[in-house]
């Protein structure tokens, strides 16, 4: 191979490596433990464990805010009797009119399935809960949990399979997160007033500490800094996503086989009618 082509190939490889590295967030450089940092154990920057004690839990947030993109993290949840514990992974802006996209993992008594609790806030208004019973044991190994967020829609994925979609329905008056930068957050805390069987089963502190593990946090997204937006990747993930047959089948399977709560079917909660987005088809784009 000529020196010219060798040099060109090396430049391409270096460029690709810089793009991939730019999307990885290190736990020793790119996040701050804003709460309970004494209960975090950072491992070489690429992995961290966070623990919950009866004296408190732990949480981190990314230093940078992002506007549109894809966010991935691998998580191994609290094993054994995790009743009352809540492990979270979400993106959120700040302030009373904040935007937020949530994944919350609700612990349970040993042998019972974990519940994935999801919610979406727009301009400070949430109440768009959907819950799924996980179809695997999330405590045995790491699984990947992801958000895809653009102007068109929000997708939530588990192991690269879509489980929830939230479309941009601003045309019918439904607020959609499209202007506020969001940071990446994760935490572990006690929510035994509601998390396990509606709060019936409380946290057994004799089993503490409750420890969850996190690694491979990535944000392939547009970074917002000092009022300017920088999209440093060659893959425009913030642009429209094609809802192909595979994604549609994944969403249908998650909703038909694993969904245990949907705000759009809760008649007791909305006796006067559901929120307007509930009457729109999921795949109208």
CSV table of N, CA, C and O in Angstrom, one decimal, residues 34 60-61 71 73 88-93 98-104 119 147 182-187 189:
chain,number,residue,atom,x,y,z
A,34,UNK,N,-24.3,15.0,41.9
A,34,UNK,CA,-24.9,16.2,42.5
A,34,UNK,C,-25.6,15.8,43.8
A,34,UNK,O,-26.0,16.6,44.6
A,60,UNK,N,-26.3,11.3,39.5
A,60,UNK,CA,-25.4,12.1,38.7
A,60,UNK,C,-26.1,12.8,37.5
A,60,UNK,O,-27.2,12.4,37.1
A,61,UNK,N,-25.5,13.8,37.0
A,61,UNK,CA,-26.0,14.5,35.8
A,61,UNK,C,-24.8,14.9,34.9
A,61,UNK,O,-23.7,15.1,35.4
A,71,UNK,N,-29.2,8.7,23.0
A,71,UNK,CA,-28.6,8.5,24.3
A,71,UNK,C,-28.6,7.0,24.7
A,71,UNK,O,-29.7,6.5,24.7
A,73,UNK,N,-27.2,3.9,27.5
A,73,UNK,CA,-26.4,3.5,28.7
A,73,UNK,C,-26.7,2.0,29.0
A,73,UNK,O,-27.9,1.6,28.8
A,88,UNK,N,-33.1,5.2,38.2
A,88,UNK,CA,-33.6,6.1,37.1
A,88,UNK,C,-32.5,6.3,36.1
A,88,UNK,O,-31.3,6.3,36.4
A,89,UNK,N,-33.0,6.6,34.9
A,89,UNK,CA,-32.2,7.0,33.8
A,89,UNK,C,-33.0,7.9,32.9
A,89,UNK,O,-34.1,7.5,32.5
A,90,UNK,N,-32.6,9.2,32.8
A,90,UNK,CA,-33.5,10.1,32.1
A,90,UNK,C,-32.8,11.3,31.5
A,90,UNK,O,-31.6,11.5,31.9
A,91,UNK,N,-33.4,12.0,30.6
A,91,UNK,CA,-32.9,13.3,30.1
A,91,UNK,C,-33.9,14.4,30.5
A,91,UNK,O,-35.1,14.2,30.5
A,92,UNK,N,-33.3,15.5,30.9
A,92,UNK,CA,-34.2,16.6,31.5
A,92,UNK,C,-33.6,17.9,31.4
A,92,UNK,O,-32.3,18.1,31.5
A,93,UNK,N,-34.4,18.9,31.1
A,93,UNK,CA,-34.0,20.3,31.2
A,93,UNK,C,-34.2,20.8,32.7
A,93,UNK,O,-34.6,19.9,33.5
A,98,UNK,N,-39.9,22.6,32.6
A,98,UNK,CA,-38.9,21.7,32.1
A,98,UNK,C,-39.5,20.6,31.2
A,98,UNK,O,-40.6,20.3,31.2
A,99,UNK,N,-38.6,20.1,30.3
A,99,UNK,CA,-38.9,18.9,29.5
A,99,UNK,C,-38.2,17.8,30.1
A,99,UNK,O,-37.1,17.9,30.7
A,100,UNK,N,-38.7,16.6,29.9
A,100,UNK,CA,-38.1,15.4,30.5
A,100,UNK,C,-38.6,14.1,29.8
A,100,UNK,O,-39.8,14.0,29.5
A,101,UNK,N,-37.7,13.2,29.7
A,101,UNK,CA,-38.0,11.8,29.2
A,101,UNK,C,-37.5,10.8,30.2
A,101,UNK,O,-36.2,10.8,30.4
A,102,UNK,N,-38.3,10.0,30.8
A,102,UNK,CA,-38.0,9.2,31.9
A,102,UNK,C,-38.0,7.7,31.6
A,102,UNK,O,-38.9,7.2,30.9
A,103,UNK,N,-37.0,7.0,32.2
A,103,UNK,CA,-37.1,5.6,32.4
A,103,UNK,C,-36.8,5.4,33.9
A,103,UNK,O,-35.7,5.8,34.4
A,104,UNK,N,-37.7,4.8,34.6
A,104,UNK,CA,-37.5,4.5,36.0
A,104,UNK,C,-37.8,3.0,36.2
A,104,UNK,O,-38.8,2.5,35.8
A,119,UNK,N,-42.2,8.1,31.4
A,119,UNK,CA,-43.1,9.3,31.4
A,119,UNK,C,-42.4,10.3,30.6
A,119,UNK,O,-41.2,10.3,30.4
A,147,UNK,N,-32.6,6.4,24.4
A,147,UNK,CA,-33.6,7.4,24.0
A,147,UNK,C,-33.1,7.9,22.6
A,147,UNK,O,-32.0,8.2,22.4
A,182,UNK,N,-31.4,19.3,27.2
A,182,UNK,CA,-31.6,18.4,28.3
A,182,UNK,C,-30.2,17.7,28.7
A,182,UNK,O,-29.5,17.3,27.8
A,183,UNK,N,-30.0,17.6,30.0
A,183,UNK,CA,-28.9,16.9,30.5
A,183,UNK,C,-29.2,15.4,30.7
A,183,UNK,O,-30.4,15.1,30.8
A,184,UNK,N,-28.2,14.6,30.8
A,184,UNK,CA,-28.5,13.2,31.1
A,184,UNK,C,-28.3,13.0,32.6
A,184,UNK,O,-27.4,13.5,33.2
A,185,UNK,N,-29.3,12.2,33.2
A,185,UNK,CA,-29.3,12.0,34.6
A,185,UNK,C,-29.5,10.5,34.9
A,185,UNK,O,-30.0,9.7,34.1
A,186,UNK,N,-29.0,10.1,36.1
A,186,UNK,CA,-29.3,8.8,36.6
A,186,UNK,C,-29.2,8.8,38.1
A,186,UNK,O,-28.4,9.6,38.7
A,187,UNK,N,-29.9,8.0,38.8
A,187,UNK,CA,-29.9,8.0,40.2
A,187,UNK,C,-30.5,6.7,40.8
A,187,UNK,O,-31.1,5.9,40.0
A,189,UNK,N,-32.7,5.7,44.4
A,189,UNK,CA,-33.3,6.3,45.6
A,189,UNK,C,-34.5,5.4,46.1
A,189,UNK,O,-34.9,4.5,45.5
